[in-house]
Coordinates of C-alpha atoms and ligand atoms in Angstrom, one line a residue:
X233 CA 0.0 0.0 0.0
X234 CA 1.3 3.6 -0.8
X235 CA 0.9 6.0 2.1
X236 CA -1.4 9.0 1.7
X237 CA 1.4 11.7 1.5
X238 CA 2.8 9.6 -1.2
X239 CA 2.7 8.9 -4.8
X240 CA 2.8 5.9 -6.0
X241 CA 6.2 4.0 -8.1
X242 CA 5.4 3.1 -11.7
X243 CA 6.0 -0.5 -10.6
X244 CA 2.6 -0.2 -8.0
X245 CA 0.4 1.7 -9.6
X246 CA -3.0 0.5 -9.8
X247 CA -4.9 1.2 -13.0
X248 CA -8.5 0.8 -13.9
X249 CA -9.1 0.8 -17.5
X250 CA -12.6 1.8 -18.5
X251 CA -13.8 0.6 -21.8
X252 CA -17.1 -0.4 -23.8
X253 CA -14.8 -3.2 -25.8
X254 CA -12.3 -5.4 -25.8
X255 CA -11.0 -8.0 -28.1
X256 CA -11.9 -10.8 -28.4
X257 CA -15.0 -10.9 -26.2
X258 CA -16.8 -7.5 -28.0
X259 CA -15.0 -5.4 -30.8
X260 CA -16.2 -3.0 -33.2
X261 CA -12.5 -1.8 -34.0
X262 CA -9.1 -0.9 -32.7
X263 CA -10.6 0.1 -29.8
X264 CA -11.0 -3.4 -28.7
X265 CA -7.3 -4.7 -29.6
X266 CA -6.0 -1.6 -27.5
X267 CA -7.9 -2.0 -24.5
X268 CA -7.0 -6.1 -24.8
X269 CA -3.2 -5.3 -25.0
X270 CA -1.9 -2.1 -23.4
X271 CA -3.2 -3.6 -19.9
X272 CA -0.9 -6.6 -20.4
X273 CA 1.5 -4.2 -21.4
X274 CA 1.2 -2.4 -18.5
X275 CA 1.1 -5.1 -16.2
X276 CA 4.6 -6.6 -17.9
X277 CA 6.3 -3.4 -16.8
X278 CA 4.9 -4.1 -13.0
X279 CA 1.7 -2.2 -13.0
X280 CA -1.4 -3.5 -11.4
X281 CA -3.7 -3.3 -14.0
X282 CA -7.4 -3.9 -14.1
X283 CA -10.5 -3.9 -16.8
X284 CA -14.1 -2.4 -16.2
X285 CA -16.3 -3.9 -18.8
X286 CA -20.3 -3.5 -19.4
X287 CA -21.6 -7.0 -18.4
X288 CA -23.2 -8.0 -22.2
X289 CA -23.6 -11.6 -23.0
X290 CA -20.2 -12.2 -24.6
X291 CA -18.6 -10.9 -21.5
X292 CA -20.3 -12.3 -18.9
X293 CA -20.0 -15.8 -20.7
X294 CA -16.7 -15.5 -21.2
X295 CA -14.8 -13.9 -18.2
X296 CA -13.5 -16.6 -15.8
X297 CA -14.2 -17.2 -12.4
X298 CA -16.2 -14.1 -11.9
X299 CA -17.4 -13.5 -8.2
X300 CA -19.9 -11.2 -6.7
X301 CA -18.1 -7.4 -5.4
X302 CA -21.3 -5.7 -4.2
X303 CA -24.3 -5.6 -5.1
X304 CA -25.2 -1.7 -6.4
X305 CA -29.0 -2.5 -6.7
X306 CA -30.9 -0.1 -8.7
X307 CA -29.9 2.3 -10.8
X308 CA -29.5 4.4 -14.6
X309 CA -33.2 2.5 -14.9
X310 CA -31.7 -1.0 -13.8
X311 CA -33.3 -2.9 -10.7
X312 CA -30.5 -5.1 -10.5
X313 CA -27.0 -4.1 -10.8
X314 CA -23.9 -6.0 -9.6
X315 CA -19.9 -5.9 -9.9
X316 CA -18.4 -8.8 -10.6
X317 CA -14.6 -9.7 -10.7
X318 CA -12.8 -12.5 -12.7
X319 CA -10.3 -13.1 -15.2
X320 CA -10.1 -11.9 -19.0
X321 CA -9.9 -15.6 -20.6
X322 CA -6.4 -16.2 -22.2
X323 CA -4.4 -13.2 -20.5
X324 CA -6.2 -13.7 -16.9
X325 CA -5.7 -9.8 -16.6
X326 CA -8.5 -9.0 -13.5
X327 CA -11.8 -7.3 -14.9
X328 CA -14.5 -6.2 -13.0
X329 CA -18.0 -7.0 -15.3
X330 CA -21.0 -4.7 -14.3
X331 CA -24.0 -7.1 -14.6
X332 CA -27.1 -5.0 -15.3
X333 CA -29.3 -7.2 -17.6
X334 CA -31.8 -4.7 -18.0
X335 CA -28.7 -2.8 -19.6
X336 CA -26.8 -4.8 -20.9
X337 CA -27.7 -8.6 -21.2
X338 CA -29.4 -8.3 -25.5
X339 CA -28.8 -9.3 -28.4
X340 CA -27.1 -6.6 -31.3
X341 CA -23.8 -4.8 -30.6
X342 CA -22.7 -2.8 -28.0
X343 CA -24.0 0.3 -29.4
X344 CA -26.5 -0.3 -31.5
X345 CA -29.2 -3.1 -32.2
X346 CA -29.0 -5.7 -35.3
X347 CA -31.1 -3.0 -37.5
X348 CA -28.4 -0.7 -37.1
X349 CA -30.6 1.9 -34.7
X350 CA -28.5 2.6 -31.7
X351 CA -29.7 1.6 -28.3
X352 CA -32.4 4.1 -27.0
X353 CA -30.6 3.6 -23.7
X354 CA -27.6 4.8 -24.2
X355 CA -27.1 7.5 -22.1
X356 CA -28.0 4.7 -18.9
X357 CA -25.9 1.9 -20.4
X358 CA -22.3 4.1 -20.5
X359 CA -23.2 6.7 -17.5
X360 CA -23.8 3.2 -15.6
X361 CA -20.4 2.5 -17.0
X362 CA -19.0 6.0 -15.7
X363 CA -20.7 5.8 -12.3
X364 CA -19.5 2.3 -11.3
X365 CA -15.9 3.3 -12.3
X366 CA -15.9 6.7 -10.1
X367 CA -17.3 4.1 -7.3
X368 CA -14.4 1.7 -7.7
X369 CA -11.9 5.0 -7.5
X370 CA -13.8 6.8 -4.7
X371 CA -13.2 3.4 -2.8
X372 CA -16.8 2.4 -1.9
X373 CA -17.2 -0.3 -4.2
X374 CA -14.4 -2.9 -3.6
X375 CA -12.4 -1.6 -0.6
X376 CA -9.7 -4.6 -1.4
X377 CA -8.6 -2.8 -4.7
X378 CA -8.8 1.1 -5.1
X379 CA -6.7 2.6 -8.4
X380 CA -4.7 5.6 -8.5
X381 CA -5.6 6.3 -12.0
X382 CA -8.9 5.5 -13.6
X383 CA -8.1 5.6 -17.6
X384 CA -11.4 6.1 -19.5
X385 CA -11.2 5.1 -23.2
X386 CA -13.8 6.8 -25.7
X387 CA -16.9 9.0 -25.1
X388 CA -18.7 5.7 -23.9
X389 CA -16.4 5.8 -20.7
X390 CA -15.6 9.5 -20.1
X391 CA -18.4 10.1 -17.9
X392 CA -16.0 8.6 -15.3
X393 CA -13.8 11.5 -15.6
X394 CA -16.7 13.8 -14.2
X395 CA -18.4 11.5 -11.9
X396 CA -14.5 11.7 -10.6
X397 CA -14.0 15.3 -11.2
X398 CA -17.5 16.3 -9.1
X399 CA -19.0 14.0 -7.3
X400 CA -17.2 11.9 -5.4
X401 CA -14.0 12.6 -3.6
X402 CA -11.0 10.2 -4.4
X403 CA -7.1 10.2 -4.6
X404 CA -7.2 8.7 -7.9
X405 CA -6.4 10.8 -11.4
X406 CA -8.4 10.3 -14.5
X407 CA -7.2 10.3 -17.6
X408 CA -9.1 10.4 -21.0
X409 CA -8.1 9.0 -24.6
X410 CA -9.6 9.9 -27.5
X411 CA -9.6 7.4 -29.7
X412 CA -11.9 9.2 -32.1
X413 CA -13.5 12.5 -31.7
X414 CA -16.2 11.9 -34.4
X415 CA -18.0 9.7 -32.2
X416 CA -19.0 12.1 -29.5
X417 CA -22.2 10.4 -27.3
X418 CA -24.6 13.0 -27.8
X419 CA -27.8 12.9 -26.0
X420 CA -31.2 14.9 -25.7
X421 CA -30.6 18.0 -23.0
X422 CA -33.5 16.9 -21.0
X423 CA -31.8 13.8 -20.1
X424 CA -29.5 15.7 -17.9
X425 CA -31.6 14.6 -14.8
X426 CA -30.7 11.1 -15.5
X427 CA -27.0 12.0 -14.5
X428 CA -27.6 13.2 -11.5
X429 CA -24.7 16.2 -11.7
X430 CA -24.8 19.5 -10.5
X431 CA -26.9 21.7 -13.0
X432 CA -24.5 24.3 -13.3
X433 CA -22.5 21.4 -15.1
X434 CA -25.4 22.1 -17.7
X435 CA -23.8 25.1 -20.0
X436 CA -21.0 25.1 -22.5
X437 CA -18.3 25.3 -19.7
X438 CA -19.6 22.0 -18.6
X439 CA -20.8 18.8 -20.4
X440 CA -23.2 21.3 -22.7
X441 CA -22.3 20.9 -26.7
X442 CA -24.8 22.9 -29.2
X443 CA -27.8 22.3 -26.6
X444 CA -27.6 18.6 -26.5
X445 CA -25.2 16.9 -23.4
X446 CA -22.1 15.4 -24.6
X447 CA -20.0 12.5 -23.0
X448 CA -17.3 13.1 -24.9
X449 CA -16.6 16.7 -23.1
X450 CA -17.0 14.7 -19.7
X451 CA -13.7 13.3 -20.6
X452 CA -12.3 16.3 -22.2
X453 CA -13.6 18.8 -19.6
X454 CA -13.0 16.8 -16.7
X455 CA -10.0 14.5 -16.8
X456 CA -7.0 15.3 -15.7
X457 CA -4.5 14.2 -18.4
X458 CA -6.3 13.9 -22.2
X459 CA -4.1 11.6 -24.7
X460 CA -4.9 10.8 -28.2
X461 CA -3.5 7.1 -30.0
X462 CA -1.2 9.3 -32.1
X463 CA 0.8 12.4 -31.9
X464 CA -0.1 14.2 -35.3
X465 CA -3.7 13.4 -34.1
X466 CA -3.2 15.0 -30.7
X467 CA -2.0 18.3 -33.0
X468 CA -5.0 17.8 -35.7
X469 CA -8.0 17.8 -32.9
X470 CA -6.7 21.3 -31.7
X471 CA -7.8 22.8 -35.2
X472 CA -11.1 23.8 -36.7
X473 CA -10.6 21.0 -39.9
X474 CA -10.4 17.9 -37.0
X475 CA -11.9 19.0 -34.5
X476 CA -15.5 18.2 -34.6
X477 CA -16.3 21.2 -33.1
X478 CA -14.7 20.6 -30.0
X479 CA -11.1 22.6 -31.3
X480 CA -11.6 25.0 -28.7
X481 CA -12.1 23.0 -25.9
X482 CA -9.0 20.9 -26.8
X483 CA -6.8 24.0 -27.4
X484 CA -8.4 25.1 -23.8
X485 CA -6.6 22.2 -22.1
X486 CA -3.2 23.2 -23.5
X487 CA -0.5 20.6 -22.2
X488 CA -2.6 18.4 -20.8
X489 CA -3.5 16.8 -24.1
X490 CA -0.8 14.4 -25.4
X491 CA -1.0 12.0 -28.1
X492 CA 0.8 8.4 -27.3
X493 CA 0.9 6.3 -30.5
X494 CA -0.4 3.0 -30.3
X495 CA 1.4 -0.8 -30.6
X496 CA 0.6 -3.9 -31.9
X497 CA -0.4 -7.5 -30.1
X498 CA 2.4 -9.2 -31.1
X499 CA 1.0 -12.3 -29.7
X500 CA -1.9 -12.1 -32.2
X501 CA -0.6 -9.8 -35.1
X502 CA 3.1 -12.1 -36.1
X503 CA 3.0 -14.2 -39.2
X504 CA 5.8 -16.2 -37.9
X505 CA 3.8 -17.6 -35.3
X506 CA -0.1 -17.3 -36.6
X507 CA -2.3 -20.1 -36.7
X508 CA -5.0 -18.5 -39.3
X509 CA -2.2 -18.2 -42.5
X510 CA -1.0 -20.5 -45.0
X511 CA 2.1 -20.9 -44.5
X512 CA 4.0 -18.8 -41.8
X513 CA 6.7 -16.4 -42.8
X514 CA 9.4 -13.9 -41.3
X515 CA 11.2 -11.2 -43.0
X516 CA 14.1 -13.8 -43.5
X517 CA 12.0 -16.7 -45.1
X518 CA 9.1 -14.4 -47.4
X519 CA 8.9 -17.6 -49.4
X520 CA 6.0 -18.3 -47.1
X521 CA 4.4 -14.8 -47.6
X522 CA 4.0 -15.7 -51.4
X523 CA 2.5 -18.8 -50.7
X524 CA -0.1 -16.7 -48.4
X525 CA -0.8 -14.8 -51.7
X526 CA -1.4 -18.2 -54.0
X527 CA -3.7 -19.2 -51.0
X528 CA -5.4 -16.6 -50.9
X529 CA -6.1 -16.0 -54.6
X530 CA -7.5 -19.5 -54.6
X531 CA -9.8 -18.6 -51.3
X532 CA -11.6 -15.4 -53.0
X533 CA -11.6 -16.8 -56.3
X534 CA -8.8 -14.4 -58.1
X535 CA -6.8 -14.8 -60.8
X536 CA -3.8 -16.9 -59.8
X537 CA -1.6 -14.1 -60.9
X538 CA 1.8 -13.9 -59.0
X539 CA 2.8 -11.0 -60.4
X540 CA -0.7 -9.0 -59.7
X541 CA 0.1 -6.4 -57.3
X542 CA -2.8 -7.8 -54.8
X543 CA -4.2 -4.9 -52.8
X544 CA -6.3 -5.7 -49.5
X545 CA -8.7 -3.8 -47.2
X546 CA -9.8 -4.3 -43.8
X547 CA -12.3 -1.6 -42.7
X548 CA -15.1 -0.1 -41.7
X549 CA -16.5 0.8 -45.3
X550 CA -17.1 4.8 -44.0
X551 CA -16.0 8.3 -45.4
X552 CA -13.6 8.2 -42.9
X553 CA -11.6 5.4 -44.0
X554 CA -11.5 7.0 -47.7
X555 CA -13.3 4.2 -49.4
X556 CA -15.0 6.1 -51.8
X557 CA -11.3 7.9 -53.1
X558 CA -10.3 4.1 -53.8
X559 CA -13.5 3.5 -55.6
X560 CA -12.9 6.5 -57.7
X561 CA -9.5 4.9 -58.5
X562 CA -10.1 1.6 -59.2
X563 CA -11.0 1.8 -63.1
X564 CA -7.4 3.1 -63.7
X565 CA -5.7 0.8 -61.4
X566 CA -7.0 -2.4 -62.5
X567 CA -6.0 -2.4 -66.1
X568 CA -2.1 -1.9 -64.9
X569 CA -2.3 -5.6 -62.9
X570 CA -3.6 -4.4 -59.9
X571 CA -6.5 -7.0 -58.0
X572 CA -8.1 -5.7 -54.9
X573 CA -9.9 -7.5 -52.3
X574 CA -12.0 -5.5 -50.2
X575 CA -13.1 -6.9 -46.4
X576 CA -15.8 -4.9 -44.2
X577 CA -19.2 -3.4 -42.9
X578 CA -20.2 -0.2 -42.8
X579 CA -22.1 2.4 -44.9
X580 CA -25.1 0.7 -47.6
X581 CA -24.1 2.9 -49.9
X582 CA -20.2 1.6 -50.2
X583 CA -21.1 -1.9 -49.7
X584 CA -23.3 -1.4 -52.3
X585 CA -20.6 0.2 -54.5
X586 CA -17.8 -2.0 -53.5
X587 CA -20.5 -5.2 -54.8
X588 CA -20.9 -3.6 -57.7
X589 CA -17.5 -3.3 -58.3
X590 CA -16.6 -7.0 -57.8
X591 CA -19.5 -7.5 -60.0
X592 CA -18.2 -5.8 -62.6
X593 CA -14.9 -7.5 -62.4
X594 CA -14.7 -11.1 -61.4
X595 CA -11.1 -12.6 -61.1
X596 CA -9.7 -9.3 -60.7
X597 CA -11.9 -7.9 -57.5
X598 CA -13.2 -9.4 -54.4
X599 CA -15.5 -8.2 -51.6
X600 CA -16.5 -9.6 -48.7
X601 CA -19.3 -7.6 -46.8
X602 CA -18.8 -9.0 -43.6
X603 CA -16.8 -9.2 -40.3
X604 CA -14.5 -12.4 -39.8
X605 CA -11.3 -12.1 -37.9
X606 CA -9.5 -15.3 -39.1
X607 CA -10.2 -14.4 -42.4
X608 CA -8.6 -10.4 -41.7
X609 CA -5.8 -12.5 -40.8
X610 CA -5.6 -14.6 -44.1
X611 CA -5.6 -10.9 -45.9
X612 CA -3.5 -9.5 -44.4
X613 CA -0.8 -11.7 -44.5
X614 CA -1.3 -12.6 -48.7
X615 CA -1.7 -9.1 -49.7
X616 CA 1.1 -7.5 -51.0
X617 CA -0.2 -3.4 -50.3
X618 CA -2.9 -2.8 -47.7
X619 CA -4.9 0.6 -48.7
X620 CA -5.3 2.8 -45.6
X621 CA -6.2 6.1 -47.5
X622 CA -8.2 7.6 -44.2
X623 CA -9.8 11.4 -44.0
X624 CA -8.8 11.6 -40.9
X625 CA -7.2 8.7 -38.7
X626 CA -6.7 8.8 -35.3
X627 CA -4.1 6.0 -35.2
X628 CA -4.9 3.3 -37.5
X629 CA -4.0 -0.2 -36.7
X630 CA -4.8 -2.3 -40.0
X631 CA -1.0 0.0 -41.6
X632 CA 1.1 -1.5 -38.8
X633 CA -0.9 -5.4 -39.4
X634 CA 0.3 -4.6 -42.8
X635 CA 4.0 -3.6 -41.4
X636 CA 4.4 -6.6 -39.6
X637 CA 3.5 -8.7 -42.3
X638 CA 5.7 -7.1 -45.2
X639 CA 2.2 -6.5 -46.6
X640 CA 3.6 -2.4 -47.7
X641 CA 0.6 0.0 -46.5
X642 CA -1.0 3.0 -48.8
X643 CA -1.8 5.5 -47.2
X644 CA -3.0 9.5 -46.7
X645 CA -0.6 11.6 -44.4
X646 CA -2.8 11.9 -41.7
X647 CA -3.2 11.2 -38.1
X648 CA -1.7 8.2 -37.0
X649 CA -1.1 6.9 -40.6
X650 CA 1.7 9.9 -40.9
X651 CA 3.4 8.8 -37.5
X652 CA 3.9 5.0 -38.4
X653 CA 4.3 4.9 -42.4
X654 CA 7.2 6.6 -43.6
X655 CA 7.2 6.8 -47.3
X656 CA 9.5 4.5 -49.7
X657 CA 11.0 8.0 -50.7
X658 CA 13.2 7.9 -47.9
X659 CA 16.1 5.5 -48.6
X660 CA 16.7 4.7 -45.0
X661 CA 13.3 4.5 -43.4
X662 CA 10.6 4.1 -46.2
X663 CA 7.8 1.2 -45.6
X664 CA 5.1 2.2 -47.7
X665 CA 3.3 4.8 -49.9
X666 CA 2.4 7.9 -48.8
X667 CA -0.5 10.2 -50.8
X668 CA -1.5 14.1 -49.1
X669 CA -4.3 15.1 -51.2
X670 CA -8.1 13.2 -50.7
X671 CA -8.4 12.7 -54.5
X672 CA -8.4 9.7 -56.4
X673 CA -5.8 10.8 -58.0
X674 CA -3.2 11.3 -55.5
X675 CA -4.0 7.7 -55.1
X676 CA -3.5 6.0 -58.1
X677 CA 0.0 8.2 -58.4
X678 CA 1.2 6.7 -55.3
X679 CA 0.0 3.7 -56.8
X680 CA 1.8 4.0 -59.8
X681 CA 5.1 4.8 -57.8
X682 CA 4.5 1.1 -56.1
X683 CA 3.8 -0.4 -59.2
X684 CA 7.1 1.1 -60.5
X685 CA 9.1 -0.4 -57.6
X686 CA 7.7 -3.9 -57.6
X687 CA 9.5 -3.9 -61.6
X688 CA 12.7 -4.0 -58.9
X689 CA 12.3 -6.9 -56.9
X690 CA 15.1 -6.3 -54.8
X691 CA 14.1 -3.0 -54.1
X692 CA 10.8 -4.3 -52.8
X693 CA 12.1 -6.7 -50.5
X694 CA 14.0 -4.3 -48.8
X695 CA 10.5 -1.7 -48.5
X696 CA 9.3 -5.1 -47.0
X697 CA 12.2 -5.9 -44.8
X698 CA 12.3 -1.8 -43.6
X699 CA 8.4 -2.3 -42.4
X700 CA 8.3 -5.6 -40.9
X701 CA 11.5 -4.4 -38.9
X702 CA 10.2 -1.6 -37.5
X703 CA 9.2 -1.1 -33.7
X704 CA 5.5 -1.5 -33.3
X705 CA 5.7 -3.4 -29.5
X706 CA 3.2 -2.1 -26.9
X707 CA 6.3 -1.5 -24.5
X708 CA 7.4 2.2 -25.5
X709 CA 3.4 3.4 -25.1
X710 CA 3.4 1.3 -22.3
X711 CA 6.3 3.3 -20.6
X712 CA 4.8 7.0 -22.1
X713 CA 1.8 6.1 -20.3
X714 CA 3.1 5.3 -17.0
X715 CA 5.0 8.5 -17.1
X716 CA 1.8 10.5 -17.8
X717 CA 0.4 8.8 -14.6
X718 CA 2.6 9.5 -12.6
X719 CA 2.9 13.1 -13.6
X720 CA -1.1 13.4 -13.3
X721 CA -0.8 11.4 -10.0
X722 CA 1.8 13.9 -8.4
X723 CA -0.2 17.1 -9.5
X724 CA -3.2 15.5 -8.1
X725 CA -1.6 14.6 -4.8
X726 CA 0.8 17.5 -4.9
X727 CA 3.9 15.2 -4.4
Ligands
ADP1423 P1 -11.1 1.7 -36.5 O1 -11.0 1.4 -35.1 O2 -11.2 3.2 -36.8 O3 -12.1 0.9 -37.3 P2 -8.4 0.6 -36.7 O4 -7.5 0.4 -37.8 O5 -7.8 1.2 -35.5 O6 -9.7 1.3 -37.2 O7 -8.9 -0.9 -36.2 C1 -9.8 -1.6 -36.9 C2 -9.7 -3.0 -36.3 O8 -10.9 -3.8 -36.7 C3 -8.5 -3.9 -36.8 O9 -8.2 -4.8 -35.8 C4 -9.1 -4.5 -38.1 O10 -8.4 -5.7 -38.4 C5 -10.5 -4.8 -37.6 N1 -11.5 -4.9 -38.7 C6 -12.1 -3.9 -39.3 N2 -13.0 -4.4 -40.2 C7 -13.0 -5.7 -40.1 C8 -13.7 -6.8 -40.7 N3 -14.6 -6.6 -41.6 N4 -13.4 -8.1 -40.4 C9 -12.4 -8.3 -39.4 N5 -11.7 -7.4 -38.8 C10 -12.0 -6.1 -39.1
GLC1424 C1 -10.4 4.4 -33.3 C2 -9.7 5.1 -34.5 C3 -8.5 4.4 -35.0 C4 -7.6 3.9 -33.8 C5 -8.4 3.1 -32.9 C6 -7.6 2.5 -31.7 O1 -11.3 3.5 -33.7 O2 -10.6 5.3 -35.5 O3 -7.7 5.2 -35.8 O4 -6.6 3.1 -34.4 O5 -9.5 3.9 -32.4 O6 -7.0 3.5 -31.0

């Protein structure tokens, strides 16, 4: 135990991480494979590292050995609420599961039901999430274990940060990280009773956003150290073109907002070791990287054209990710050899598109509307480019899969896709192709300047080589974020 007059050694610390998902019990994206792997991270360096997860049916199947904590009884609209504790299955990392069936225990995702319509309760279901988090760090709801930081991921957590903030009193800090600022949690005004915080939190200088209540500000308002998953992100946020509207209140909390870039699970993301490939490779024996590519031509039903360049997706199909610039580019790509297979869910209107496009050239493209993680794997380790050309990206995760597996990512200079790609331009350090302008055609030229350097096969393998030998372990974020809790800790606790 630390005394009270004390802060805490990185090596003690106790952190609570509060998140909505976590792979591979409930993923939408790269939320989930963060919140799985910076805990064990964290937890390698010595930290004591706990999860808070909403009790849905994947989670409370699958954590192990989960006991009763307390019993909250009723609340957010729930008559029955309890904290459990067990084990994350495979990593036994500790998580504490809220069980709130009325909340939490349906069918559909975690945000939304199978139609798509997002969960009319949603303001319950994640300030539920928020409340039991503040408990945990204002030491009422398991006395045994009480963190020093509570670290809220995403909008659907950040009400923690002001439960923290205003309502109950606790030692611990709260930190915030954006994963993505277009998804805010924005919710009807005259919910605000529901929240049961102070009304004169109920203006513009509190969790007030364009007169509707925003969760999203509870964590950028309220906590005391803001991060973003990647530097240049942490920069973009702060101006009017990426900042949602909320540029001003991020320039408002000046050096508290860092951006800490995020890793890779190495345990999952290695094609030496992976169970879903072909054949498993290293950046010493790529002979079993090309037999990924035969594979995999055979599995979607493409040409078995070695020399194709093969370019794979893995997305959400959304304006964000810049689907529709690769649509736009595809007619002039495809006649110069170029076969693209396309894996993901998201907006009608691109999956429509991207069908159409498949239709329209069988052999050449494939699409898969659908999410399968084995089969991600099988991609990503046969392609030889992985297209990433995101609007905006806060870190991107799907560039560094692509790294690791010499599969060379192309990509817009943006966000997190700026920090980890550096562009085959630079002799010493290029891994992949790098396009500024959102056009089509910045596209297909970058395309056309991989295309010229696959005619050099040596030269390829060493873009290859460069990328899968670059640093992508959790470790180094890891050790930023301990540093940034114990300089929240000591401000806190004025040690
Ligand atoms: P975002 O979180 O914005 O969607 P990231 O690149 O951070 O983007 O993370 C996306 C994660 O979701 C990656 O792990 C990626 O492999 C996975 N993913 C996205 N779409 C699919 C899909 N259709 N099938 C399997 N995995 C997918
Ligand atoms: C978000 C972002 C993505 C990031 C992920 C994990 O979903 O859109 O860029 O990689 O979170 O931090």
């Amino acid at each position: 135990m630390t005394s009270p007059a004390t802060t805490p050694q990185a090596a003690a610390l106790r952190v609570l991480h509060v998140a909505a998902e976590v792979f591979p019990l409930v993923k939408t994206g790269g939320l989930a494979d963060v919140v799985a792997a910076l805990p064990v991270a964290q937890a390698e360096l010595g930290a004591d590292v706990r999860l808070l997860l909403p009790g849905y049916p994947a989670v409370i199947e699958s954590v192990q050995g989960a006991r009763p904590v307390i019993d909250i009884g009723a609340c957010f609209g729930a008559l029955r609420v309890r904290l459990l504790l067990g084990r994350m299955p495979g990593t036994a990392l500790p998580v504490y599961v809220i069980d709130a069936p009325y909340l939490y225990r349906r069918a559909g995702g975690p945000y939304q039901a199978a139609d798509g319509e997002e969960w009319p309760d949603n303001l319950q279901r994640f300030a539920l999430l928020g409340w039991v988090a503040a408990h945990l760090a204002a030491d009422d709801a398991d006395p045994a274990w009480v963190p020093d930081i509570v670290h809220a991921h995403d909008w659907h957590a950040a009400m923690a940060c002001a439960f923290v903030a205003e309502h109950l009193p606790t030692r611990a800090a709260s930190v915030f990280t954006v994963h993505n600022l277009a998804f805010q949690g924005l919710f009807p005004m005259h919910d605000w009773p529901l929240l049961g915080l102070a009304s004169r939190l109920m203006s513009p200088a509190g969790l007030e956003y364009h007169g509707q209540l925003s969760f999203m500000k509870a964590g950028l308002k309220f906590a005391d150290r803001i991060t973003t998953v990647s530097p240049t992100y942490a920069q973009e946020i702060a101006t009017h073109e990426f900042g949602c509207g909320l540029d001003g209140v991020i320039r408002g909390r000046g050096a508290t907002v860092s951006g800490i870039l995020n890793g890779i699970d190495e345990a999952v993301w290695n094609p030496a070791t992976d169970p879903a490939i072909a054949q498993r490779f290293d950046a010493e024996r790529l002979a079993g990287k090309v037999a990924c590519k035969r594979a995999l031509q055979a599995e979607l039903g493409l040409q078995p054209d070695a020399d194709a360049l093969l370019l794979v997706v893995v997305s959400r199909l959304t304006a964000q990710k810049g689907m529709d610039l690769l649509l736009a580019a595809l007619p002039e790509l495809l006649p110069q050899g170029v076969q693209l297979a396309v894996q993901g869910t998201g907006d009608p209107a691109l999956e429509a598109a991207f069908r159409m496009a498949a239709q329209a050239h069988p052999g050449r493209v494939q699409v898969h509307i659908g999410y399968d993680e084995a089969r991600a794997h099988r991609l990503v380790a046969g392609g030889d480019m992985i297209a990433v050309p995101s609007r905006f990206e806060p870190c991107g995760l799907t560039q560094m899969y692509g790294l690791r597996y010499g599969t060379v990512p192309l990509v817009r200079r943006v966000g997190g896709l700026a920090d980890t790609v550096p562009d085959a331009a630079d002799p010493a350090e290029g891994a992949g192709f790098v396009f500024e302008p959102a056009t089509p055609l910045a596209l297909g030229q970058a395309l056309q300047r991989a295309l010229a350097l696959r005619r050099n096969p040596s030269g390829w393998v060493a873009l290859q080589r460069r990328g899968m030998g670059r640093p992508l372990s959790w470790r180094p974020p890891a050790q930023a974020y301990q540093a940034l809790y114990l300089e929240a800790l000591r401000e806190r606790r004025g040690g």
